Each structure stands twice: as structure tokens, then as C-alpha cells.
Coordinates of C-alpha atoms in Angstrom, one line a residue:
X240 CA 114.3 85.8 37.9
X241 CA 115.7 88.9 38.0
X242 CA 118.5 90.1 40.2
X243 CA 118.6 93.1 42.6
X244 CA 121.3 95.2 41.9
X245 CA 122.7 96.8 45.2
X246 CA 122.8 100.4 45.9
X247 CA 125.3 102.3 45.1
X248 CA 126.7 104.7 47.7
X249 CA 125.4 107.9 46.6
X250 CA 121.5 106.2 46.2
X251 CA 122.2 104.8 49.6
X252 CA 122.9 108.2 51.3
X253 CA 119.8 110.0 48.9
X254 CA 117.8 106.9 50.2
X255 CA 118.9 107.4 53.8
X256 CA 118.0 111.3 53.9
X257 CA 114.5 110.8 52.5
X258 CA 113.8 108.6 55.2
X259 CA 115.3 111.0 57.2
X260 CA 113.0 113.4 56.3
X261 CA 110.0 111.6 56.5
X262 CA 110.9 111.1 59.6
X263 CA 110.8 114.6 60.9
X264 CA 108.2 115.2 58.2
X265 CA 106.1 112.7 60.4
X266 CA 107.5 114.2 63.6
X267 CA 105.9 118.2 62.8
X268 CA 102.2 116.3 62.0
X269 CA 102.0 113.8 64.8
X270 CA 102.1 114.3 68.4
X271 CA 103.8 110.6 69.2
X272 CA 106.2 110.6 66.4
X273 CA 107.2 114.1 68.2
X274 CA 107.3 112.9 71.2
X275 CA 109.1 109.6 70.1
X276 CA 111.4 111.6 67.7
X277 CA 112.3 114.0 70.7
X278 CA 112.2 111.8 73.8
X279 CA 114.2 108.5 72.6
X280 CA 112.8 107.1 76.0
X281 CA 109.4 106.7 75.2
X282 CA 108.0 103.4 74.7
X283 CA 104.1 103.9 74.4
X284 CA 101.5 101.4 75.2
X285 CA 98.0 101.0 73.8
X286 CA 96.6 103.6 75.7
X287 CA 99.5 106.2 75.0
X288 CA 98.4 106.3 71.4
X289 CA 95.1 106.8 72.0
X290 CA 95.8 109.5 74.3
X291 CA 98.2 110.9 71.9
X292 CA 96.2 110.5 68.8
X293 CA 93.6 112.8 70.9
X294 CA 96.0 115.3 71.6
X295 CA 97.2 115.5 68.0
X296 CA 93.7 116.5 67.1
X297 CA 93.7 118.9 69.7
X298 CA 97.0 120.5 68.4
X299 CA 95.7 120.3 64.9
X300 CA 92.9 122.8 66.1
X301 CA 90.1 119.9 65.2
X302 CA 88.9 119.6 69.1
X303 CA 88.2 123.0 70.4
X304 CA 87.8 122.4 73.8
X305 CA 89.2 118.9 75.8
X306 CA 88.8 117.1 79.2
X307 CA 91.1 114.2 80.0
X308 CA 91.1 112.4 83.4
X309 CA 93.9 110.2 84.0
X310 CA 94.8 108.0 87.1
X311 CA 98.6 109.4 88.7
X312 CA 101.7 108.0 87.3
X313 CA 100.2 107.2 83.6
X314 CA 102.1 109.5 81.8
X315 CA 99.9 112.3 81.5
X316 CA 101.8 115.1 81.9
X317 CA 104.5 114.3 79.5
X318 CA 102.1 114.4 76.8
X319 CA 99.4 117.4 77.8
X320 CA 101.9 119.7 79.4
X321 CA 105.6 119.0 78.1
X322 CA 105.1 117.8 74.6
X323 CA 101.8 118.9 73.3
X324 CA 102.9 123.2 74.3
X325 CA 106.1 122.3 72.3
X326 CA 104.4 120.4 69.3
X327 CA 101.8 123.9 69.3
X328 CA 104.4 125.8 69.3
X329 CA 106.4 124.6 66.4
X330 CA 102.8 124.1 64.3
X331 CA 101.3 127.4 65.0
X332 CA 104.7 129.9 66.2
X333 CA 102.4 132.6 66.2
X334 CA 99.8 131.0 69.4
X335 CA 100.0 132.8 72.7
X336 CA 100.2 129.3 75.5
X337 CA 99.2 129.4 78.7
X338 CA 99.9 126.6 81.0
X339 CA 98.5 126.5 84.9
X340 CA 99.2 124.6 87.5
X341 CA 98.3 124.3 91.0
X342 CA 101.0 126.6 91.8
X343 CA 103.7 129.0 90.1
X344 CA 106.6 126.8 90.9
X345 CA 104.5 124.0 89.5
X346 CA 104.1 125.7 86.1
X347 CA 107.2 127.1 85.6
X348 CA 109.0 123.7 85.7
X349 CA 106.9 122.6 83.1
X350 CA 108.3 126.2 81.6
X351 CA 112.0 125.0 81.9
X352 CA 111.3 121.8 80.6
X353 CA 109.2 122.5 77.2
X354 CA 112.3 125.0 77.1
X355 CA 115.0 121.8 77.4
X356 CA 112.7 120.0 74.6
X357 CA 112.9 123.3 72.0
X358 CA 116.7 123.7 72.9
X359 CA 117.2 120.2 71.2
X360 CA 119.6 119.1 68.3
X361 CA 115.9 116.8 67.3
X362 CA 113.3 119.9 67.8
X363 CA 115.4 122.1 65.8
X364 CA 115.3 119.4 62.9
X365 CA 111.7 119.5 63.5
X366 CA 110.5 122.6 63.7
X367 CA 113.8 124.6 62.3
X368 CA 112.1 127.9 62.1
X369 CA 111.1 128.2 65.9
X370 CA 113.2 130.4 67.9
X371 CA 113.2 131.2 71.8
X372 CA 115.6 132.9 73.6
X373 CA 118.3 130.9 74.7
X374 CA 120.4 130.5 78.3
X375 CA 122.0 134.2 78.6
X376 CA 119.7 136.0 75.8
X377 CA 119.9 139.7 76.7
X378 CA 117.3 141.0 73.5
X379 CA 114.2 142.4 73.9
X380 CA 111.6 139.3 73.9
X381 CA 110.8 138.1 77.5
X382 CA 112.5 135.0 78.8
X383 CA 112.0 134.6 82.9
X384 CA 110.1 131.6 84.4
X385 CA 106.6 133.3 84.2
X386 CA 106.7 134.6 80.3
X387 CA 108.7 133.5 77.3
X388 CA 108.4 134.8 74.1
X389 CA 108.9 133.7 70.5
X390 CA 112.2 135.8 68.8
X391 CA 111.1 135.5 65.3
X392 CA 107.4 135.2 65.8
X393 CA 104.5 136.6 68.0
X394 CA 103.8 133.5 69.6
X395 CA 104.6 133.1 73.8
X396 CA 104.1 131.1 76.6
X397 CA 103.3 132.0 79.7
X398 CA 103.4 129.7 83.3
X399 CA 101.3 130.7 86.4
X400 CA 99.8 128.8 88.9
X401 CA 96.0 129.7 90.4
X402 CA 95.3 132.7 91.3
X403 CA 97.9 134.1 89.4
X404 CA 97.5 136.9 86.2
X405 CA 97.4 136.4 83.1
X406 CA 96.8 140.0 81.9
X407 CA 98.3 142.0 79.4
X408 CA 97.8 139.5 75.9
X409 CA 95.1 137.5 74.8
X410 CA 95.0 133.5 75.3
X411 CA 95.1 131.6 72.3
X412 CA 95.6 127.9 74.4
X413 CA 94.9 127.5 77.4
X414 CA 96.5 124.2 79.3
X415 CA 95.2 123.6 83.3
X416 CA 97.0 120.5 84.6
X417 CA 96.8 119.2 87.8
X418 CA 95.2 122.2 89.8
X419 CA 94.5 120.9 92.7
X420 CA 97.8 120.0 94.7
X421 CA 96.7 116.9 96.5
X422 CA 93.2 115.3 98.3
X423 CA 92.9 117.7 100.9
X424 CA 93.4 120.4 98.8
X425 CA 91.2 119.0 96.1
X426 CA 88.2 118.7 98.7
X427 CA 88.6 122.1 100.2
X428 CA 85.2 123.7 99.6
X429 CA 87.6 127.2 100.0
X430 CA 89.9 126.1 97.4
X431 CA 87.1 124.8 95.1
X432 CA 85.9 128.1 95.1
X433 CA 89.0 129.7 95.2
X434 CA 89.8 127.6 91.5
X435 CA 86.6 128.6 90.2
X436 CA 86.4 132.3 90.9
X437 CA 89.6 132.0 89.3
X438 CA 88.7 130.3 86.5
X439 CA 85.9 132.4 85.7
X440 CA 87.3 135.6 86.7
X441 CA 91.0 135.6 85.1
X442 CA 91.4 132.7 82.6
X443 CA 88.2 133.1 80.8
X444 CA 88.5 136.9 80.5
X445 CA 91.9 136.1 78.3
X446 CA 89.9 133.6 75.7
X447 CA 88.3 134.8 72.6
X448 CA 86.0 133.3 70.2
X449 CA 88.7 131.1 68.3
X450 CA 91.0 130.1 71.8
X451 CA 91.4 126.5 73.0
X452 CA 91.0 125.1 76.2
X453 CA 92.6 122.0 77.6
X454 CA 91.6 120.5 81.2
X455 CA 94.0 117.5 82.9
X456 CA 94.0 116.1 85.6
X457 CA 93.3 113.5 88.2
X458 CA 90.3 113.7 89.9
X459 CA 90.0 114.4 93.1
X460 CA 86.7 115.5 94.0
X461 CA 83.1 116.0 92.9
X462 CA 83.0 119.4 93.4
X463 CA 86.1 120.5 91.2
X464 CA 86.6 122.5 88.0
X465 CA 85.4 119.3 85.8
X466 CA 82.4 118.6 87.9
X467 CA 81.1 122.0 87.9
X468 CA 81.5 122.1 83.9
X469 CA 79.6 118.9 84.3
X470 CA 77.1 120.5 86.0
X471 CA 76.6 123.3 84.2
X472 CA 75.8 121.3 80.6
X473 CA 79.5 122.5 79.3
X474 CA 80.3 119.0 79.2
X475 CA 80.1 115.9 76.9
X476 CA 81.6 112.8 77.4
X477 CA 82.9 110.5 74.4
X478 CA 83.3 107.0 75.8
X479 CA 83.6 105.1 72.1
X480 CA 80.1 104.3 71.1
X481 CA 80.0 106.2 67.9
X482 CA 82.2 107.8 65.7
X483 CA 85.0 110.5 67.2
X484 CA 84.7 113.2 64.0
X485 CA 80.9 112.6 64.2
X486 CA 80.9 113.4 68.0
X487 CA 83.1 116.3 67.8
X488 CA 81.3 117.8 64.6
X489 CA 78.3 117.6 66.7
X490 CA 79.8 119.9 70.3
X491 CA 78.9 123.8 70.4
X492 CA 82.2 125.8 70.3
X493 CA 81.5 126.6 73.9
X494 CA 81.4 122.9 75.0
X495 CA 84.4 120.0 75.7
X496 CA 84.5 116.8 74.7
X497 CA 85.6 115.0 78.0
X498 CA 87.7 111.3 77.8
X499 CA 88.1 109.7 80.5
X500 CA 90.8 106.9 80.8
X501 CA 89.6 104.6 84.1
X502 CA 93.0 102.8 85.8
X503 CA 90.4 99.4 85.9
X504 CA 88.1 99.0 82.7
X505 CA 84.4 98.7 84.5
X506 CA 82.4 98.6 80.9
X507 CA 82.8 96.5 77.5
X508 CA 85.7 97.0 74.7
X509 CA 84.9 99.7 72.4
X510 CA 86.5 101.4 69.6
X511 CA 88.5 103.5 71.8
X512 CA 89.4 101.7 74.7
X513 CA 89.8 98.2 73.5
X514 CA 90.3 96.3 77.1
X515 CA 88.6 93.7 78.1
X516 CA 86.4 94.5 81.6
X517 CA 88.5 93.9 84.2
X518 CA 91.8 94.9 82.9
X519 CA 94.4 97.8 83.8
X520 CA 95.3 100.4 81.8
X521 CA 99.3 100.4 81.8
X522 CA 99.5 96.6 83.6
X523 CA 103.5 96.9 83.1
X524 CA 103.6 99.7 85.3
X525 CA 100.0 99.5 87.3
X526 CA 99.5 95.8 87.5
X527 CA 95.8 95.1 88.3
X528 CA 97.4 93.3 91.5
X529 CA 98.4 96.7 92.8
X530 CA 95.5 98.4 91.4
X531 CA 93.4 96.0 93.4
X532 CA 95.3 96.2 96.2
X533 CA 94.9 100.1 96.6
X534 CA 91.2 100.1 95.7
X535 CA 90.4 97.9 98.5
X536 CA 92.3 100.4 101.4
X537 CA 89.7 102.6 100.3
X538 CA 87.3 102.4 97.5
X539 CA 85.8 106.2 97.7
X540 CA 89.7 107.6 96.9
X541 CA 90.2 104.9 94.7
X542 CA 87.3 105.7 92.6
X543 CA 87.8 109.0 91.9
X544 CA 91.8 108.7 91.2
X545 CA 92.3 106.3 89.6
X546 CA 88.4 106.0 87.8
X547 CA 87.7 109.4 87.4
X548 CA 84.8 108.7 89.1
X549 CA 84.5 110.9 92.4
X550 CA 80.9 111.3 94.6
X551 CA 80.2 114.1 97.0
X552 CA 78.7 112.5 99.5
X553 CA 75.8 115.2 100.0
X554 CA 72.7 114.0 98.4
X555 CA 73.6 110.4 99.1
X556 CA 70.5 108.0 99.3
X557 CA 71.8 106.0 101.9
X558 CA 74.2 106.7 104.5
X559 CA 77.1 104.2 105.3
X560 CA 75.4 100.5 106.0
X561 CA 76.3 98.2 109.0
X562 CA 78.4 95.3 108.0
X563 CA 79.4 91.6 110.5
X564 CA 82.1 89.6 110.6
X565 CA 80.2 86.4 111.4
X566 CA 77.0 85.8 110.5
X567 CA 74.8 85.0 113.5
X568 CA 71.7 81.9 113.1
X569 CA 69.9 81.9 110.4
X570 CA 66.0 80.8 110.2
X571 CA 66.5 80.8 106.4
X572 CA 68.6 81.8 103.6
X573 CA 66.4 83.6 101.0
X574 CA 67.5 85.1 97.4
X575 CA 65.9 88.3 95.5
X576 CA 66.8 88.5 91.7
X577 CA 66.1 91.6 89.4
X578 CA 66.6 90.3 86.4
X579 CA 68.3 93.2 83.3
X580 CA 65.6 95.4 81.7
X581 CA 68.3 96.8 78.8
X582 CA 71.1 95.7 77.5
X583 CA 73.6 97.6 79.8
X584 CA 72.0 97.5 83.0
X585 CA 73.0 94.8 85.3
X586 CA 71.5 91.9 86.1
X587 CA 71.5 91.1 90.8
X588 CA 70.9 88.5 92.5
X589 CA 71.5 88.7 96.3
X590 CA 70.8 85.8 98.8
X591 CA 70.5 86.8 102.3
X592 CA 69.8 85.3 105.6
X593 CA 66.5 86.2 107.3
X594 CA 67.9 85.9 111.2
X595 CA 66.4 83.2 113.6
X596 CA 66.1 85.8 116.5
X597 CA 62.8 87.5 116.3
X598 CA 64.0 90.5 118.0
X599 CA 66.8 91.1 114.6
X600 CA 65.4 93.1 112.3
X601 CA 68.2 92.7 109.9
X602 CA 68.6 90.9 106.6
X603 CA 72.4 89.9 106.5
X604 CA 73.8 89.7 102.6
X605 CA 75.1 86.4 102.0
X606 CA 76.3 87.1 98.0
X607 CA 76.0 88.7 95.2
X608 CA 75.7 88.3 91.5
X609 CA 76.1 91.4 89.8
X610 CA 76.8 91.2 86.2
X611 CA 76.0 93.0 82.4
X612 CA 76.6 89.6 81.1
X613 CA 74.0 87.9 79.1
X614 CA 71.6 85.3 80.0
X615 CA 73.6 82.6 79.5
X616 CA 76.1 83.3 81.6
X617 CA 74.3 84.7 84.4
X618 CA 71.7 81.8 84.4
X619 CA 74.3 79.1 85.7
X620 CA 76.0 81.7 87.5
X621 CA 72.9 82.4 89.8
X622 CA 71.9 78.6 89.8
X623 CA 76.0 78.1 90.9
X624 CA 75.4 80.7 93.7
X625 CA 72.0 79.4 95.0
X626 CA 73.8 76.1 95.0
X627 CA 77.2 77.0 96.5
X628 CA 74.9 79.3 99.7
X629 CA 72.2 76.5 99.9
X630 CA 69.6 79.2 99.6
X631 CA 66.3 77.7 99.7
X632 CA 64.0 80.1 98.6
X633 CA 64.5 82.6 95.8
X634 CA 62.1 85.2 94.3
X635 CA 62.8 86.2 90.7
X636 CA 61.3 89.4 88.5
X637 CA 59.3 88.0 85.9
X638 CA 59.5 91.7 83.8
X639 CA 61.8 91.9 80.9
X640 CA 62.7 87.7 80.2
X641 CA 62.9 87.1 84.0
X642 CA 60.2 84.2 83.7
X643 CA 62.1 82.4 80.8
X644 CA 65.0 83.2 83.0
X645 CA 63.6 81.7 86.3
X646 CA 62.9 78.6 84.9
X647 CA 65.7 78.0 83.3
X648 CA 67.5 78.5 86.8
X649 CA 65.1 75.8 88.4
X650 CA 66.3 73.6 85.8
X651 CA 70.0 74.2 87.3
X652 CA 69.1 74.1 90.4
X653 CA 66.9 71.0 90.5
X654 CA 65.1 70.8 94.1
X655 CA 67.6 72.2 95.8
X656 CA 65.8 76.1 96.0
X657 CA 62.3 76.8 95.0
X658 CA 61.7 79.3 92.4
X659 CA 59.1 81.6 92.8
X660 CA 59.1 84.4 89.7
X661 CA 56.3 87.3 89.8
X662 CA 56.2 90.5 87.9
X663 CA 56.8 93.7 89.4
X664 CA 54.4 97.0 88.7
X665 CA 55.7 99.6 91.4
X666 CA 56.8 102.6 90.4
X667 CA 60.8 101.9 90.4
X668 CA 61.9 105.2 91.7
X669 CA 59.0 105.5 94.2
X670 CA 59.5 101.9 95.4
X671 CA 63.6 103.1 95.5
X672 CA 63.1 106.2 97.6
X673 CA 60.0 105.5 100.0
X674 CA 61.7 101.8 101.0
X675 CA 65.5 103.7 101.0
X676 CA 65.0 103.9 105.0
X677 CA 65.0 100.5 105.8
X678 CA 67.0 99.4 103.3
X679 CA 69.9 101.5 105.0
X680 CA 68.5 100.3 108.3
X681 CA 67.9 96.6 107.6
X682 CA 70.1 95.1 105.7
X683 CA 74.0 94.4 106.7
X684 CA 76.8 93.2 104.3
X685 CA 80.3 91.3 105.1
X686 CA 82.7 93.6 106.3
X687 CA 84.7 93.2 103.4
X688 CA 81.8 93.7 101.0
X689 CA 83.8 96.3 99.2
X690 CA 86.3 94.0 97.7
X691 CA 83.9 90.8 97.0
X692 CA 81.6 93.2 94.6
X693 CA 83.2 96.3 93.4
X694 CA 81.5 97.6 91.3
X695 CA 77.9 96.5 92.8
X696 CA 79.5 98.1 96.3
X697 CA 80.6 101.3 94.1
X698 CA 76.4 101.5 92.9
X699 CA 75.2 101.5 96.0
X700 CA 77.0 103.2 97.9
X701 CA 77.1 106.1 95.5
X702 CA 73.2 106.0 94.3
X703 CA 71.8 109.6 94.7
X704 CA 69.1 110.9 96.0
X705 CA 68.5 112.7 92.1
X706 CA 67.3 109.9 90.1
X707 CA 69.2 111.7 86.9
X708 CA 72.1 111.4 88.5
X709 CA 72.5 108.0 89.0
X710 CA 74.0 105.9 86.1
X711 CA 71.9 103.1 86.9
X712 CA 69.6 101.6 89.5
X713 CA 69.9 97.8 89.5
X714 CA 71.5 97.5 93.1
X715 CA 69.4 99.0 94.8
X716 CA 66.1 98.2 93.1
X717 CA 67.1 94.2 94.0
X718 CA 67.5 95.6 97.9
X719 CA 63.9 97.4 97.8
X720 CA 63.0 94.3 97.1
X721 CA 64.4 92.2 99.8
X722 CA 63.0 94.8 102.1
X723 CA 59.2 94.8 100.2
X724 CA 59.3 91.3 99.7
X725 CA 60.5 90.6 104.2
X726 CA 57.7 93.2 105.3
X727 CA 55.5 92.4 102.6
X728 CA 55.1 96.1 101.0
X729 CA 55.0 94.8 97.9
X730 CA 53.8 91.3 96.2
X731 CA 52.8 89.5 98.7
X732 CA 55.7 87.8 100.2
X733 CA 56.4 84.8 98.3
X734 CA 53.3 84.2 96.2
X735 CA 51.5 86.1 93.3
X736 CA 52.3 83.3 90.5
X737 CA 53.5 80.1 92.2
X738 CA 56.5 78.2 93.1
X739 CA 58.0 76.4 89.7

């Protein structure tokens, strides 16, 4: 066996300052080593690295143009508009910045603080060539709030908020975060407007062919700067399907490559955002109690804070439903199940009670099974829930596996609810908007609907009248049902192929 000798002192020091200088080496090439090299605070959680790991590839020049929506108080800031301008500006010293906020005084305290992180003993070790003027410099390169300005370089930063100028030098990264000061503000069609026209009439006139752009923020309304990018075809979300270099290699130098990081994962684990559905982002901070909590006050604001996911409500397809507290006599309690056609649409199931007064034209919801799950989960779980709400009828869509799927939930269920499947040949969309109506008319839901099914509440009452717009259909193709299947405009009532 042979013994270690120990280091001597002087190997122990050269040992000591090549680690050293790896470290900083790995500081100047990675946005989180910067930002844990130069903010000895920072203790980064899953999503941090992602998030950071994308920034790093924006800094690095290899994402042109970026979109990142965040919910508040997740740390965005500190890494797209404190960090990141300083990392740029050590990498490329020669890069003119911009960084816009809702307001001047907005983006010039981001000024002052990317200033505090350059003035650092650990920046300095960093980047050692970058110099900006210091507290009390009296030479010739700008340093107020609004403009500061590289001593040994051409490089500069400047800090307005909208509707401010950015005239005079070109734009070689661009940075808007946050610019919409609040909800009000964020739904103002005037300020909307007054963002765009900005947009479009100041900032874009200062790009050229080879500038960056960088939009985040929390969302606060359909209608803002992301939305009308959106809109336009500028846009193309990543969600973690496929390969990141692949995705980026395959975006026109005019579009952005938009990630979107939801408060409450709604969709399965992927390469990018490993969390299982159901889970918060930054649960030490954000716990999914809280999360919860706030999402139920109201769902609408929640959704587009904290999901990125806002709706303008013009172009709904159905206007806000009538909901009970207690559910008055019932002459029956009836189920309709729309069984998945693909792998990510949803499967529903909804038992409702048909009323015993004749002069009640509604269908009151009873429950819900909404779920992406396969087969053999959401077999027992709709033979659990026509069990548990002693439904006794229940009509299931025999397209797409819904026969093998029917009978293997009369198995479960035994003789406690008749089974009756049948296939369905109406045009979906047709069936959707010509029944939409009555569905909005007819059918009532608990009052507290919003927090029993999230995410089938959050489908329906979003689903547009723009079939293209929607990002699926499942909730309220299974209510065109109920509605078809109660006033018999489409199979006839309960029979075209048989009870089971």
C-alpha cells in the first residue's frame, strides 16, 4: 500500500490558488456560479438552475430573443435584471444594455444595484478588466441614474422606464422587466397600448440585426406585450418535449423562445421541469398550501400570476355559470363520460342530478373526474365516483377505447349504475358551439366548484369562442353532452347500443 505523503506548504498554497481560479474561471462562464460567487446569499433550488442555465445561454449570445414568465417573489429579478446585465457586461464590455421597467425610478434602482454588484472585491476578481465610474468620478464617461458608461470600453447601460428615450446609441440588449406596475395597471386597455406604441415606436427603432431581446415578467393580462407577440406568430413556446439546442436552432432571428415557469405544475415531468403534477415551484418559500390558498380567493388572478396563464374574457364561450349551495330533489342522478381521444387530453366524467320539479330546467353537477391519467387509473376512479354519488345511470363514449373502457367500469361497479356506452359522430366543434347556449343556461355547479376541480373549472371557464385557441376541449365536449343527451339532440337519450 502505498502512503500519501502530505503537502508541503508551498503545494498547499499553489493547490489552493488553482482552485481559486477555477473558481472565478467558472464564475466569468456561468451565470449561477456568478451569481453564487458574487451573492454569498444565494441558495438555489431546482428551478433556479434551470432558470439560470437559460439565462447563461442567453448571455452567451446562443438564445437571440427570450420570454420568461415567473409567479412574484420567485427570484426573478435577481437573476434577469441584477445579475445577468452584470455577467453581460463583464463577458462582452463592449455591449450597449438597456434595462426598462415600468417606470424610471424602477429602472434606475436596478441601475444602482448592478452598480453595487461591479463595485465588488468578488466582480473585480471576476471580471478584472471591467471599469465603471466609481462614487465621485468627475471624467468624461456618463455616470447618473439614466446612463452609465464603460471607462475602458465602449460598452453602457442605460435605465428608463416606459415611455421614456432611448435615443442617441444603438441597442445591443435589450432587458424589459416587470412593465406593468400592478393589475390595474396591467389591464388598462390605455396602458396596454401606451406599452406597445412604445415598444414598437422607441425600443425597436434602437435594435439592429445582431441585438438581443429579453422579456420578464409576471403576467398580468391577456392583452400585454407577451400576448400580442403571441398573437402576432413572434412567439414559440419551449415546454421540454424535445431537445433545447434543437428548438432554438430551429427559431427565426426575429422570433423568442418563451419559458414559462407555472407556481403549480398542471402537466407531466419533462426534461425541463422535472415536478411531479401537482407540485410548487419553490415549496420552501411558496408552499402549495399557500399557493392553494390564494388560487382559490380567485382563480382568474391566480392563473395568470402565478401560471402565466391569463384569458381576456372577450371571446368567451360561456359567460359565468349559476352555481347552489344545496342541491334541491333529485328525480335521478345521471353520469356522462367522454372517454380521452390522445394521449394528453383528459379523460371527464361528470354525474349530475336531473331535478324532480318539472318546472327546473337545470342539470346540477354533482362531481367530476377530470384526469390525463391512463386507463387504469381512471377506470376505478370513475367506478369509485359512480359508487361514492350512487349515480344510477351513466352514458359512456364508446369512440377511442371508451367501450373496452365501459365495461370494464360495469365490472367495478357491479349493479349498482347501468352502463350504457354509444359512439359519438357529431361534429365536436359544431356539437360545442350550437349546444354552448344551454350548456351556460342549464347546467349549475357547487359554489365552490373552483377549488374541487381546478384545472377542469380553469377549461371551462376559459374555453373560447376560436376553436384554435383553446388548448383543449374535453370539458366542455362531456357538458354538450349532458345537454344533448337531457333534450335528446343527439343519440337518442339513453339507447343506441344497450345497457351492459
Amino acid at each position: 500500500m502505498i502512503k500519501e505523503m502530505p503537502l508541503t506548504q508551498d503545494e498547499q498554497m499553489e493547490l489552493e490558488a488553482l482552485l481559486l481560479q477555477n473558481y472565478y474561471e467558472d464564475a466569468s462562464e456561468d451565470l449561477l456560479s456568478f451569481t453564487e460567487a458574487t451573492f454569498q446569499k444565494f441558495k438555489p433550488k431546482g428551478f433556479h438552475k434551470k432558470f439560470y442555465e437559460i439565462l447563461t445561454l442567453f448571455a452567451l449570445g446562443i438564445i437571440k430573443n427570450l420570454i420568461i414568465s415567473m409567479p412574484p417573489q420567485h427570484g426573478k429579478s435577481e437573476g434577469s435584471s441584477r445579475r445577468l446585465p452584470a455577467f453581460i457586461a463583464g463577458k462582452r464590455p463592449d455591449d450597449k444594455i438597456a434595462l426598462v421597467s415600468y417606470a424610471a425610478t424602477k429602472a434606475q434602482k436596478f441601475g444602482r444595484e448592478i452598480m453595487s454588484i461591479m463595485r465588488e472585491r468578488e466582480y473585480k476578481k471576476i471580471f478584472p478588466d471591467v471599469q465603471y465610474p466609481e462614487r465621485g468620478y468627475t471624467g468624461a464617461k456618463a455616470n447618473t441614474n439614466e446612463n452609465r458608461e464603460s471607462i475602458n470600453s465602449d460598452g453602457s447601460m442605460k435605465f428608463v422606464g416606459v415611455g421614456g428615450p432611448l435615443t442617441g446609441d444603438p441597442v445591443d440588449v435589450l432587458l424589459l422587466d416587470d412593465l406593468y406596475k400592478d393589475w390595474e395597471e396591467g389591464n388598462s386597455p390605455i396602458i396596454q397600448q401606451r406599452v406597445w406604441d412604445w415598444y414598437t415606436a422607441v425600443a425597436e427603432t434602437r435594435l439592429h440585426n445582431d441585438s438581443q431581446q429579453l422579456i420578464v415578467f409576471t403576467r398580468w393580462s391577456e392583452n400585454d406585450l407577451i400576448a400580442i407577440l403571441e398573437d402576432k406568430g413572434y412567439v414559440k413556446e419551449w415546454k421540454g418535449e424535445q431537445d433545447l439546442n434543437e428548438f432554438i436552432e430551429s427559431l427565426d432571428s426575429t422570433e423568442f423562445l418563451k419559458i414559462n415557469l407555472p407556481a403549480i405544475k398542471e402537466d407531466e415531468p419533462n426534461e425541463f421541469d422535472e415536478r411531479e403534477r401537482g407540485e410548487a415551484l419553490w415549496p420552501e418559500k411558496h408552499s402549495i398550501k399557500k399557493l392553494t390558498s390564494s388560487r382559490d380567493k380567485d382563480p382568474d388572478k391566480f392563473d395568470a400570476l402565478y401560471q402565466g396563464d391569463p384569458v381576456n374574457k372577450d371571446g368567451l364561450m360561456y359567460n359565468p355559470f349559476k352555481t347552489y349551495s344545496e342541491l334541491p330533489p333529485a328525480k335521478i342522478r345521471k353520469n356522462y363520460t367522454d372517454t380521452a381521444d390522445k394521449g394528453k387530453d383528459y379523460l371527464c366524467s361528470i354525474s349530475y342530478d336531473v331535478p324532480l320539479s318539472k318546472t327546473d330546467e337545470h342539470y346540477y353537477v354533482v362531481d367530476v373526474v377530470y384526469s390525463q391519467e391512463a386507463m387504469e387509473k381512471t377506470e376505478p376512479q370513475t367506478a369509485e365516483m359512480l359508487k361514492r354519488t350512487k349515480t344510477k345511470l351513466a352514458k359512456i363514449e364508446s369512440n377511442n377505447g371508451g367501450r373496452g373502457f365501459a365495461r370494464n367500469v360495469q365490472t367495478l361497479v357491479k349493479r349498482a349504475c347501468a352502463i350504457n356506452w354509444f359512439h359519438q359522430s357529431g361534429n365536436k366543434e359544431s356539437r360545442i358551439y350550437s349546444n354552448s347556449a344551454t350548456v351556460n343556461r342549464c347546467l349549475v355547479f357547487p359554489d365552490d366548484w373552483h377549488i374541487r376541480w381546478p384545472q377542469f373549472y380553469k377549461d371551462v371557464t376559459k374555453y373560447k369562442k376560436e376553436f384554435s385557441a383553446n388548448k383543449r376541449d374535453d370539458a366542455p365536449d362531456c357538458m354538450t353532452g349532458i345537454i344533448e343527451t337531457e333534450t335528446k339532440t343527439g343519440n337518442d337519450d339513453w339507447g343506441d347500443s344497450g345497457v351492459i
